[in-house]
CSV table of C-alpha atoms and ligand atoms in Angstrom, one decimal:
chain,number,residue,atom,x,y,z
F,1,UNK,CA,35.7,-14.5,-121.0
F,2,UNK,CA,36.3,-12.5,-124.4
F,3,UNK,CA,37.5,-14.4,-127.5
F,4,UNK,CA,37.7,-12.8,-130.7
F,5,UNK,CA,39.8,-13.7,-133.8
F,6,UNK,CA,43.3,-12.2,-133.9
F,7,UNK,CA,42.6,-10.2,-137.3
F,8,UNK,CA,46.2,-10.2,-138.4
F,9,UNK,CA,46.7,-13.4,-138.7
F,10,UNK,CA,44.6,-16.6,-139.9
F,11,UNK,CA,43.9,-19.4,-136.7
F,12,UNK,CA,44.9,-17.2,-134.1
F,13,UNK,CA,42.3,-15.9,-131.4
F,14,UNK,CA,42.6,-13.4,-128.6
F,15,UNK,CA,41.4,-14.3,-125.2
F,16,UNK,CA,41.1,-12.0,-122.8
F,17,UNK,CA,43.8,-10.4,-124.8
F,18,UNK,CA,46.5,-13.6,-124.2
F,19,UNK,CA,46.9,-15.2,-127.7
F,20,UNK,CA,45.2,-18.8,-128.4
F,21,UNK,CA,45.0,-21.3,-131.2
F,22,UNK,CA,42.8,-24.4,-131.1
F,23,UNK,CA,43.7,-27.5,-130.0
F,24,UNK,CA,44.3,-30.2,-132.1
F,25,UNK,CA,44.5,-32.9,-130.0
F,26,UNK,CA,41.9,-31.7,-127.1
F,27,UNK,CA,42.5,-32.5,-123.8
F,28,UNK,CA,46.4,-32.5,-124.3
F,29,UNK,CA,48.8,-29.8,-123.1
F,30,UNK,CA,52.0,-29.6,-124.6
F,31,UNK,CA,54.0,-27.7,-122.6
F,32,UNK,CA,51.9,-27.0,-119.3
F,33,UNK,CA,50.1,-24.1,-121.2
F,34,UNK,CA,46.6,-22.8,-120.3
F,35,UNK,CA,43.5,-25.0,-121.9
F,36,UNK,CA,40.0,-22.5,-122.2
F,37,UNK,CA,36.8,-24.4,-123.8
F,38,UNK,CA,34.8,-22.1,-125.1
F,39,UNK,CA,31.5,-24.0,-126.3
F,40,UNK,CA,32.9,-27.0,-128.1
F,41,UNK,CA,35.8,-25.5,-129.0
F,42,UNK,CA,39.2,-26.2,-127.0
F,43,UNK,CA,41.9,-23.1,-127.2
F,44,UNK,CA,45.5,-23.7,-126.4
F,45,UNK,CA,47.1,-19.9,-124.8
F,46,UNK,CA,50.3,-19.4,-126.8
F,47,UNK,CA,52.4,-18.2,-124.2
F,48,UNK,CA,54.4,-15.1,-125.5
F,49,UNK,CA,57.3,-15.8,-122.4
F,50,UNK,CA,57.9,-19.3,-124.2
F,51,UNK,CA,57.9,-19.1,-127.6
F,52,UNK,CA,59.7,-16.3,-130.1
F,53,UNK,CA,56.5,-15.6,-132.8
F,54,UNK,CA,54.1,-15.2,-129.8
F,55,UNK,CA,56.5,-12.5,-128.7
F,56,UNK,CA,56.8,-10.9,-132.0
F,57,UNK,CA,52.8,-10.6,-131.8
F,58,UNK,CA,52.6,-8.9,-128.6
F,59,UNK,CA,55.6,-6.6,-130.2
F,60,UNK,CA,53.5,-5.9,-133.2
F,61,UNK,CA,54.6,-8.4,-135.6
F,62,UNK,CA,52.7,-7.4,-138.8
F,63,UNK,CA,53.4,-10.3,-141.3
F,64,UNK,CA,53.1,-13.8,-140.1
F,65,UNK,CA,53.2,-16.8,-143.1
F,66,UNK,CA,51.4,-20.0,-141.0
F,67,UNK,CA,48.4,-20.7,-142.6
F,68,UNK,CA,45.9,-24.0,-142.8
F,69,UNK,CA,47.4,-26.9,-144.6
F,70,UNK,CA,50.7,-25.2,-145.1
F,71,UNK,CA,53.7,-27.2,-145.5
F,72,UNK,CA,57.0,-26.1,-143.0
F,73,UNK,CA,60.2,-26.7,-142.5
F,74,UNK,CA,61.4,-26.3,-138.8
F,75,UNK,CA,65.5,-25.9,-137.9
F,76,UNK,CA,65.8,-26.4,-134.2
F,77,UNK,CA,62.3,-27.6,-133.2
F,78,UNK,CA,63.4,-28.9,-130.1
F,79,UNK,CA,60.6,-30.3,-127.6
F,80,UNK,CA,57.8,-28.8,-129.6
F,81,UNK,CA,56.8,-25.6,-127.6
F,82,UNK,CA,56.4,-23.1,-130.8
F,83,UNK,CA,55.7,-26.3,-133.3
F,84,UNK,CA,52.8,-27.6,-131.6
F,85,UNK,CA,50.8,-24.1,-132.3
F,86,UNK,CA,52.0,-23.9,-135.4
F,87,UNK,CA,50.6,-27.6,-135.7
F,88,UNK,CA,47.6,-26.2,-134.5
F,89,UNK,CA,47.4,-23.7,-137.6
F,90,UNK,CA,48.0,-26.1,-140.3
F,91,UNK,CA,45.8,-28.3,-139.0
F,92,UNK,CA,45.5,-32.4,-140.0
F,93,UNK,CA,46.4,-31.1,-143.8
F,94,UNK,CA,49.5,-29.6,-143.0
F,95,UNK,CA,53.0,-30.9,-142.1
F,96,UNK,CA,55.8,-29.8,-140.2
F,97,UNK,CA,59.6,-31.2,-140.8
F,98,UNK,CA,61.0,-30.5,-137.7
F,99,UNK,CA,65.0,-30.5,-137.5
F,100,UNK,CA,66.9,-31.3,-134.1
F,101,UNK,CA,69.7,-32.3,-133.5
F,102,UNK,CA,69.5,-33.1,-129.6
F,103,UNK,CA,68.4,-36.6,-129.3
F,104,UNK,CA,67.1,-35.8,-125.5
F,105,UNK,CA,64.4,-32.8,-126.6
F,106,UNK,CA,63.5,-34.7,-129.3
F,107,UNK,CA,62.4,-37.7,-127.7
F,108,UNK,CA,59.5,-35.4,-126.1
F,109,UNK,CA,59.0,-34.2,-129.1
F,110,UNK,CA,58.0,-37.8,-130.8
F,111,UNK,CA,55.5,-38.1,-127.6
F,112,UNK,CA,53.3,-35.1,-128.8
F,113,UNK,CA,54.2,-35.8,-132.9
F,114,UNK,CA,53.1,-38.9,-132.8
F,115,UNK,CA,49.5,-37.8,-131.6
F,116,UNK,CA,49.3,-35.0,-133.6
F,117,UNK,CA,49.6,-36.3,-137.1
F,118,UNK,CA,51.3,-33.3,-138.7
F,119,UNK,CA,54.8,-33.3,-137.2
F,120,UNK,CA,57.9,-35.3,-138.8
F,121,UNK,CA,61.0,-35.2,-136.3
F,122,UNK,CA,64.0,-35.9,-138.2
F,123,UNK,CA,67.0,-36.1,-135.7
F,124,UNK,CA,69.8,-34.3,-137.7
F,125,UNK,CA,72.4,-31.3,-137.7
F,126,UNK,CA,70.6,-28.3,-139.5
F,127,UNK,CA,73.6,-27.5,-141.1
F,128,UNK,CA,74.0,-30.2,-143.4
F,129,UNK,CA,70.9,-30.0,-145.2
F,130,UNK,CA,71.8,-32.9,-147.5
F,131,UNK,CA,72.1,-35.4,-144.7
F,132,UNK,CA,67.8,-35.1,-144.9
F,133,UNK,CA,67.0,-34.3,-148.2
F,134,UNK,CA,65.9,-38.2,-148.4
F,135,UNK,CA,63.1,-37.4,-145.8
F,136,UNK,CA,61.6,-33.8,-147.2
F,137,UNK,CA,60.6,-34.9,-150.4
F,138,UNK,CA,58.8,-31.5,-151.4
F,139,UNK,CA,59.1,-28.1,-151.3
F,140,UNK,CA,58.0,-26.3,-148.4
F,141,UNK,CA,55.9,-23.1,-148.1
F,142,UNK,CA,57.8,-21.8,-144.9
F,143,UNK,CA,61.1,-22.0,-143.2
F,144,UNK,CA,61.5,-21.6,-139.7
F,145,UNK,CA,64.6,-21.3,-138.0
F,146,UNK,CA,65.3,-20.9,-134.3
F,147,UNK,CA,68.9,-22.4,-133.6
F,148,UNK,CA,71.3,-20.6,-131.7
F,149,UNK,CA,74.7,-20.9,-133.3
F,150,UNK,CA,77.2,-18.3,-134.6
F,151,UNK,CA,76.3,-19.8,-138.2
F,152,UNK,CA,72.5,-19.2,-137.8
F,153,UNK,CA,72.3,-17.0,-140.7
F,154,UNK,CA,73.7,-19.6,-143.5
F,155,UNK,CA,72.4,-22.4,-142.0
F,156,UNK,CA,69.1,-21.2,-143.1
F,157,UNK,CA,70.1,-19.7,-146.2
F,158,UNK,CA,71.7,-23.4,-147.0
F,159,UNK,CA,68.2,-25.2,-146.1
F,160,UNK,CA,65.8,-22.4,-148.4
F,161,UNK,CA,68.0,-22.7,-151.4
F,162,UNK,CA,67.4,-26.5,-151.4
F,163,UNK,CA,63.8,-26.8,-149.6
F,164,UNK,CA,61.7,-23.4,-149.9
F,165,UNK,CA,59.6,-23.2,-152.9
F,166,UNK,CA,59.8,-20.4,-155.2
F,167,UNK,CA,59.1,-16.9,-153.2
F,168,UNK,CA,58.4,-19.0,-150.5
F,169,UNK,CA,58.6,-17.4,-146.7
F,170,UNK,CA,61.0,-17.7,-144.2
F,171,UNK,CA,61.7,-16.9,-140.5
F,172,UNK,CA,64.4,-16.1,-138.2
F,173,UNK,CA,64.8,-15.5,-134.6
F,174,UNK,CA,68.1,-14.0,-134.5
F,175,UNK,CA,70.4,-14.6,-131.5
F,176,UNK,CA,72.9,-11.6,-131.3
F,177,UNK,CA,74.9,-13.0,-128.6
F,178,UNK,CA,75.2,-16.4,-130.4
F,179,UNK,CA,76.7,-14.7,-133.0
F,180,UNK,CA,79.1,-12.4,-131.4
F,181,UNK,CA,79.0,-12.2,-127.5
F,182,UNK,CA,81.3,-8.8,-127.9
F,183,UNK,CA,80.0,-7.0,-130.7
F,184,UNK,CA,76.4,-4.7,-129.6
F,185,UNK,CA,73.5,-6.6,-130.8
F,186,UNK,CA,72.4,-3.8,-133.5
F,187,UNK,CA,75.6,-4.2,-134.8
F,188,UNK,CA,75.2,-8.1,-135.3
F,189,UNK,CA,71.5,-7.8,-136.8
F,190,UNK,CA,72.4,-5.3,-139.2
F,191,UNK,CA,75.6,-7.4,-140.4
F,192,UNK,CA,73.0,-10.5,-140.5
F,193,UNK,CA,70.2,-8.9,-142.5
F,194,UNK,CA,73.0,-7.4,-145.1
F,195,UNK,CA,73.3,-11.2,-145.1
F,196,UNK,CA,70.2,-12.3,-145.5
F,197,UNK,CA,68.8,-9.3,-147.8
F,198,UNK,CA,71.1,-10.8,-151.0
F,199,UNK,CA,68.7,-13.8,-150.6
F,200,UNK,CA,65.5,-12.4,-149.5
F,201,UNK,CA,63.3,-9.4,-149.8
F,202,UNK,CA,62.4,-8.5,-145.6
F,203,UNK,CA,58.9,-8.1,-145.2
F,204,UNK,CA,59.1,-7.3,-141.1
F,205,UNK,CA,61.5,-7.6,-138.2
F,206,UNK,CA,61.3,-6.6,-135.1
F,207,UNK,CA,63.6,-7.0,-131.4
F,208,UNK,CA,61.7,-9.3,-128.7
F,209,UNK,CA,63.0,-7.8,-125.8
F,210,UNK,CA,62.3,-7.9,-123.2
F,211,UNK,CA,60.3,-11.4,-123.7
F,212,UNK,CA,63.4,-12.6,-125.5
F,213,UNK,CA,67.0,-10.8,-124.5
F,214,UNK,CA,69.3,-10.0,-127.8
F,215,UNK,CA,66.9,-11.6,-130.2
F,216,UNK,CA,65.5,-10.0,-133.8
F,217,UNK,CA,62.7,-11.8,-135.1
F,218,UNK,CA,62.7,-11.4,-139.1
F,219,UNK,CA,59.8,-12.5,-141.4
F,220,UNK,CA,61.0,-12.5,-145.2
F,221,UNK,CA,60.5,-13.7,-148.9
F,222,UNK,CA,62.9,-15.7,-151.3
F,223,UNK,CA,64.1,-13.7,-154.3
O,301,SAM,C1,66.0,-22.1,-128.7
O,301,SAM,S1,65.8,-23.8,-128.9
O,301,SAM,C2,64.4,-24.0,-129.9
O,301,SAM,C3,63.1,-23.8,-129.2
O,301,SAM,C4,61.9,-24.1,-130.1
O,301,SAM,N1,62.1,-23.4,-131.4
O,301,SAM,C5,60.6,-23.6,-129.6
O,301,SAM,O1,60.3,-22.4,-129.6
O,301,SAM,O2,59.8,-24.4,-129.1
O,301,SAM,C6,67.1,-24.2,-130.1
O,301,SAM,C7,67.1,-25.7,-130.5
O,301,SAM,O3,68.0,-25.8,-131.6
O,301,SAM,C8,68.7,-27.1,-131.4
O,301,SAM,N2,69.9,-27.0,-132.3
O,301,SAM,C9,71.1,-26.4,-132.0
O,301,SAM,N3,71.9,-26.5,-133.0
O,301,SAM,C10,71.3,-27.3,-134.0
O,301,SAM,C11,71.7,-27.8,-135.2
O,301,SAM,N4,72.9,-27.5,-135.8
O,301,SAM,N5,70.8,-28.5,-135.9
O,301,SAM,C12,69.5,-28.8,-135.4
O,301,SAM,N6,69.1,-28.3,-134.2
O,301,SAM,C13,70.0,-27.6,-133.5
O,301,SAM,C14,69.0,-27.2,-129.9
O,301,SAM,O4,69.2,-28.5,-129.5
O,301,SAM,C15,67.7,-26.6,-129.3
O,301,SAM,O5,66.8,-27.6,-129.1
């Protein structure tokens, strides 16, 4: 078995080329993903079918903002698939607000929060921000938003302007055919990062087909 740090990007490994973070909580899978101990080290495989950054990696992603002890903001964490490596980069330091406003996902969600330490669920519709601005009581270093609704774009614009720091970093997997099922996909992401350019400055994007049908992943700064 090969393991070697995944240059790009701090706290993720390659082994035998599938992308890996390690475990925080050893011994505990999250979503029936792979577990490799390698010495005394545990590594979770981040599989890039499941989850929208892992599939940006394997499409060449070349700017990704999770780092050790970062502070995030998650719209649309759901049951905790793409959180829970995230968790794993930010380590015991870090802390991930994580928005969702289906009461069933999110109950598996508290299951693996709870253990992990770094994971706030806050059960709430992403796009009223103001409903939890009592429970994010700082300024985060990185948005995150993965919600599939026609308003995708300004939800996110709505929750930066009130809880990313200064030329802090955001994320977006765009869903074209949330947006409009008609319209061709290229179409909707240029529309959406006309958008999103009067707020931000885009520092990558990229389409994840075919791990991810219709979907633009975009990695950018606030202005
Ligand atoms: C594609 S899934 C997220 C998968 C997750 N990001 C992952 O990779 O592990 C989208 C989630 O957004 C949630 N959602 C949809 N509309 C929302 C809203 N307005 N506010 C918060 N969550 C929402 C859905 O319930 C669903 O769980």
């Amino acid at each position: 078995m090969k393991i070697k740090s995944y240059k790009k990007f701090e706290g993720i490994f390659l082994i035998d080329n599938k992308f890996a973070t390690i475990n925080l909580t050893p011994g505990y899978r999250v979503y029936g993903e792979e577990l490799v101990r390698i010495g005394n080290i545990e590594y979770r495989i981040w599989d890039f079918w499941r989850s929208k950054p892992a599939a940006a990696f394997k499409k060449g992603l070349k700017t990704f903002p999770i780092k050790n002890e970062m502070k995030i903001l998650y719209l649309g964490i759901a049951s905790g698939t793409t959180s829970s490596h995230m968790s794993d980069i930010i380590g015991k330091e870090g802390l991930i607000y994580g928005v969702e406003i289906s009461e069933r996902v999110l109950r598996e969600l508290i299951h693996h929060a709870e253990r992990r330490g770094n994971i706030i669920p806050i059960i709430a519709d992403a796009r009223m921000p103001e409903k939890y601005e009592n429970t994010i009581l700082e300024k985060v270093d990185v948005v995150y938003e993965d919600i599939a609704d026609p308003d995708q774009i300004k939800i996110l614009i709505r929750n930066c302007e009130k809880f990313l720091k200064p030329k802090g970093l955001a994320m977006i997997a765009i869903k074209s055919q949330s947006i409009d099922v008609i319209k061709p996909p290229k179409k909707v992401y240029k529309e959406s990062l006309e958008e999103l350019e009067k707020h931000f400055e885009i520092l990558d994007k990229l389409e994840l087909d075919p791990y991810e049908k219709a979907h633009l992943f975009v990695v950018m700064r606030l202005k």
